[in-house]
């Protein structure tokens, strides 16, 4: 994309998602088509924990409203890779309804 400016001071910024480029670089999406290379920042991902007791589980799907893909049955925190339209991406395009999770800031 085109150059849009520089961060000149330390600031807390919420990023919307991350992208792993073909060259292995990680980019953070700051919204409105603004991307920064992750290697230049300290960033903390968010994690999610199921609201339900151990063993009950939450289904996850291949894409938002996609076909069933699997089940998260553990209370162990899962990494959130993206958040969109009430869904969270828990990795490899596996999406679960956000309403079934508590979101944790792991700083």
PDB file of C-alpha atoms in Angstrom:
ATOM      1  CA  UNK A   1       0.000   0.000   0.000  1.00  0.00           C
ATOM      2  CA  UNK A   2       0.927   3.637   0.010  1.00  0.00           C
ATOM      3  CA  UNK A   3       2.733   5.432   2.841  1.00  0.00           C
ATOM      4  CA  UNK A   4       0.242   7.173   5.162  1.00  0.00           C
ATOM      5  CA  UNK A   5       2.379   8.518   8.002  1.00  0.00           C
ATOM      6  CA  UNK A   6       4.541   7.675  10.999  1.00  0.00           C
ATOM      7  CA  UNK A   7       3.998   7.049  14.672  1.00  0.00           C
ATOM      8  CA  UNK A   8       6.299   9.522  16.381  1.00  0.00           C
ATOM      9  CA  UNK A   9       5.421   8.746  20.014  1.00  0.00           C
ATOM     10  CA  UNK A  10       4.674   5.637  22.005  1.00  0.00           C
ATOM     11  CA  UNK A  11       0.962   4.923  21.939  1.00  0.00           C
ATOM     12  CA  UNK A  12      -1.389   2.089  22.754  1.00  0.00           C
ATOM     13  CA  UNK A  13      -3.153   0.992  19.606  1.00  0.00           C
ATOM     14  CA  UNK A  14      -5.723  -1.760  19.247  1.00  0.00           C
ATOM     15  CA  UNK A  15      -5.070  -3.824  16.165  1.00  0.00           C
ATOM     16  CA  UNK A  16      -7.913  -5.544  14.325  1.00  0.00           C
ATOM     17  CA  UNK A  17      -6.082  -8.504  12.926  1.00  0.00           C
ATOM     18  CA  UNK A  18      -2.775  -9.898  11.807  1.00  0.00           C
ATOM     19  CA  UNK A  19      -1.536 -11.151   8.468  1.00  0.00           C
ATOM     20  CA  UNK A  20       1.347 -13.508   7.848  1.00  0.00           C
ATOM     21  CA  UNK A  21       2.901 -12.609   4.513  1.00  0.00           C
ATOM     22  CA  UNK A  22       4.328 -15.081   2.036  1.00  0.00           C
ATOM     23  CA  UNK A  23       7.802 -13.953   3.091  1.00  0.00           C
ATOM     24  CA  UNK A  24       7.074 -14.822   6.746  1.00  0.00           C
ATOM     25  CA  UNK A  25       6.615 -11.218   7.889  1.00  0.00           C
ATOM     26  CA  UNK A  26       3.770 -10.473  10.302  1.00  0.00           C
ATOM     27  CA  UNK A  27       1.688  -7.347   9.685  1.00  0.00           C
ATOM     28  CA  UNK A  28      -0.844  -5.794  12.086  1.00  0.00           C
ATOM     29  CA  UNK A  29      -4.050  -4.244  10.752  1.00  0.00           C
ATOM     30  CA  UNK A  30      -4.768  -0.949  12.538  1.00  0.00           C
ATOM     31  CA  UNK A  31      -8.002  -0.404  10.616  1.00  0.00           C
ATOM     32  CA  UNK A  32      -8.904   1.771   7.629  1.00  0.00           C
ATOM     33  CA  UNK A  33      -6.310   0.040   5.432  1.00  0.00           C
ATOM     34  CA  UNK A  34      -3.426   0.955   7.747  1.00  0.00           C
ATOM     35  CA  UNK A  35      -0.889  -1.802   8.297  1.00  0.00           C
ATOM     36  CA  UNK A  36       2.359  -1.862  10.292  1.00  0.00           C
ATOM     37  CA  UNK A  37       5.099  -4.460  10.399  1.00  0.00           C
ATOM     38  CA  UNK A  38       4.827  -6.317  13.722  1.00  0.00           C
ATOM     39  CA  UNK A  39       8.593  -6.519  14.247  1.00  0.00           C
ATOM     40  CA  UNK A  40       8.635  -2.783  15.025  1.00  0.00           C
ATOM     41  CA  UNK A  41       6.150  -3.034  17.910  1.00  0.00           C
ATOM     42  CA  UNK A  42       5.558  -4.727  21.215  1.00  0.00           C
ATOM     43  CA  UNK A  43       2.131  -6.263  20.854  1.00  0.00           C
ATOM     44  CA  UNK A  44      -0.007  -8.487  23.013  1.00  0.00           C
ATOM     45  CA  UNK A  45      -2.593 -10.772  21.517  1.00  0.00           C
ATOM     46  CA  UNK A  46      -5.879 -11.413  23.246  1.00  0.00           C
ATOM     47  CA  UNK A  47      -7.055 -14.813  24.390  1.00  0.00           C
ATOM     48  CA  UNK A  48     -10.503 -16.255  24.961  1.00  0.00           C
ATOM     49  CA  UNK A  49     -11.773 -18.702  27.582  1.00  0.00           C
ATOM     50  CA  UNK A  50     -15.018 -20.638  27.202  1.00  0.00           C
ATOM     51  CA  UNK A  51     -17.825 -19.481  29.503  1.00  0.00           C
ATOM     52  CA  UNK A  52     -18.921 -23.099  29.957  1.00  0.00           C
ATOM     53  CA  UNK A  53     -17.682 -25.824  32.352  1.00  0.00           C
ATOM     54  CA  UNK A  54     -14.806 -28.092  31.334  1.00  0.00           C
ATOM     55  CA  UNK A  55     -15.958 -30.673  28.802  1.00  0.00           C
ATOM     56  CA  UNK A  56     -19.114 -28.867  27.607  1.00  0.00           C
ATOM     57  CA  UNK A  57     -17.464 -27.323  24.587  1.00  0.00           C
ATOM     58  CA  UNK A  58     -18.104 -24.668  21.991  1.00  0.00           C
ATOM     59  CA  UNK A  59     -18.347 -25.502  18.300  1.00  0.00           C
ATOM     60  CA  UNK A  60     -16.123 -23.767  15.778  1.00  0.00           C
ATOM     61  CA  UNK A  61     -16.661 -23.464  12.063  1.00  0.00           C
ATOM     62  CA  UNK A  62     -14.814 -23.144   8.767  1.00  0.00           C
ATOM     63  CA  UNK A  63     -15.394 -19.408   8.345  1.00  0.00           C
ATOM     64  CA  UNK A  64     -18.134 -17.194   9.747  1.00  0.00           C
ATOM     65  CA  UNK A  65     -21.404 -19.154   9.509  1.00  0.00           C
ATOM     66  CA  UNK A  66     -19.447 -21.896   7.720  1.00  0.00           C
ATOM     67  CA  UNK A  67     -19.725 -25.677   8.095  1.00  0.00           C
ATOM     68  CA  UNK A  68     -18.913 -27.363  11.423  1.00  0.00           C
ATOM     69  CA  UNK A  69     -15.182 -27.937  11.853  1.00  0.00           C
ATOM     70  CA  UNK A  70     -14.644 -28.987  15.470  1.00  0.00           C
ATOM     71  CA  UNK A  71     -15.215 -28.353  19.155  1.00  0.00           C
ATOM     72  CA  UNK A  72     -13.308 -26.524  21.897  1.00  0.00           C
ATOM     73  CA  UNK A  73     -13.995 -28.497  25.080  1.00  0.00           C
ATOM     74  CA  UNK A  74     -11.266 -27.141  27.313  1.00  0.00           C
ATOM     75  CA  UNK A  75     -11.164 -24.162  29.665  1.00  0.00           C
ATOM     76  CA  UNK A  76      -7.593 -23.498  28.481  1.00  0.00           C
ATOM     77  CA  UNK A  77      -7.262 -20.036  26.886  1.00  0.00           C
ATOM     78  CA  UNK A  78      -7.244 -19.978  23.080  1.00  0.00           C
ATOM     79  CA  UNK A  79      -5.494 -17.316  21.014  1.00  0.00           C
ATOM     80  CA  UNK A  80      -7.679 -14.886  19.069  1.00  0.00           C
ATOM     81  CA  UNK A  81      -6.354 -14.094  15.610  1.00  0.00           C
ATOM     82  CA  UNK A  82      -9.238 -11.930  14.393  1.00  0.00           C
ATOM     83  CA  UNK A  83     -12.614 -10.632  15.519  1.00  0.00           C
ATOM     84  CA  UNK A  84     -15.467  -9.907  13.120  1.00  0.00           C
ATOM     85  CA  UNK A  85     -19.268  -9.633  13.175  1.00  0.00           C
ATOM     86  CA  UNK A  86     -19.629 -11.308  16.598  1.00  0.00           C
ATOM     87  CA  UNK A  87     -17.206 -14.129  15.778  1.00  0.00           C
ATOM     88  CA  UNK A  88     -13.598 -14.810  16.796  1.00  0.00           C
ATOM     89  CA  UNK A  89     -10.960 -16.601  14.725  1.00  0.00           C
ATOM     90  CA  UNK A  90      -9.221 -19.146  16.952  1.00  0.00           C
ATOM     91  CA  UNK A  91      -6.697 -20.091  14.268  1.00  0.00           C
ATOM     92  CA  UNK A  92      -6.566 -21.587  10.768  1.00  0.00           C
ATOM     93  CA  UNK A  93      -9.815 -19.890   9.724  1.00  0.00           C
ATOM     94  CA  UNK A  94     -11.658 -21.618  12.588  1.00  0.00           C
ATOM     95  CA  UNK A  95     -14.400 -19.265  13.785  1.00  0.00           C
ATOM     96  CA  UNK A  96     -16.486 -19.492  16.960  1.00  0.00           C
ATOM     97  CA  UNK A  97     -19.330 -17.258  18.190  1.00  0.00           C
ATOM     98  CA  UNK A  98     -17.784 -14.668  20.518  1.00  0.00           C
ATOM     99  CA  UNK A  99     -20.823 -14.756  22.845  1.00  0.00           C
ATOM    100  CA  UNK A 100     -19.608 -18.106  24.265  1.00  0.00           C
ATOM    101  CA  UNK A 101     -16.243 -16.728  25.447  1.00  0.00           C
ATOM    102  CA  UNK A 102     -14.735 -14.326  27.934  1.00  0.00           C
ATOM    103  CA  UNK A 103     -12.032 -12.236  26.253  1.00  0.00           C
ATOM    104  CA  UNK A 104      -8.782 -11.776  28.203  1.00  0.00           C
ATOM    105  CA  UNK A 105      -6.127  -9.093  27.786  1.00  0.00           C
ATOM    106  CA  UNK A 106      -2.935 -11.041  28.530  1.00  0.00           C
ATOM    107  CA  UNK A 107      -0.667  -8.093  29.295  1.00  0.00           C
TER     108      UNK A 107
END
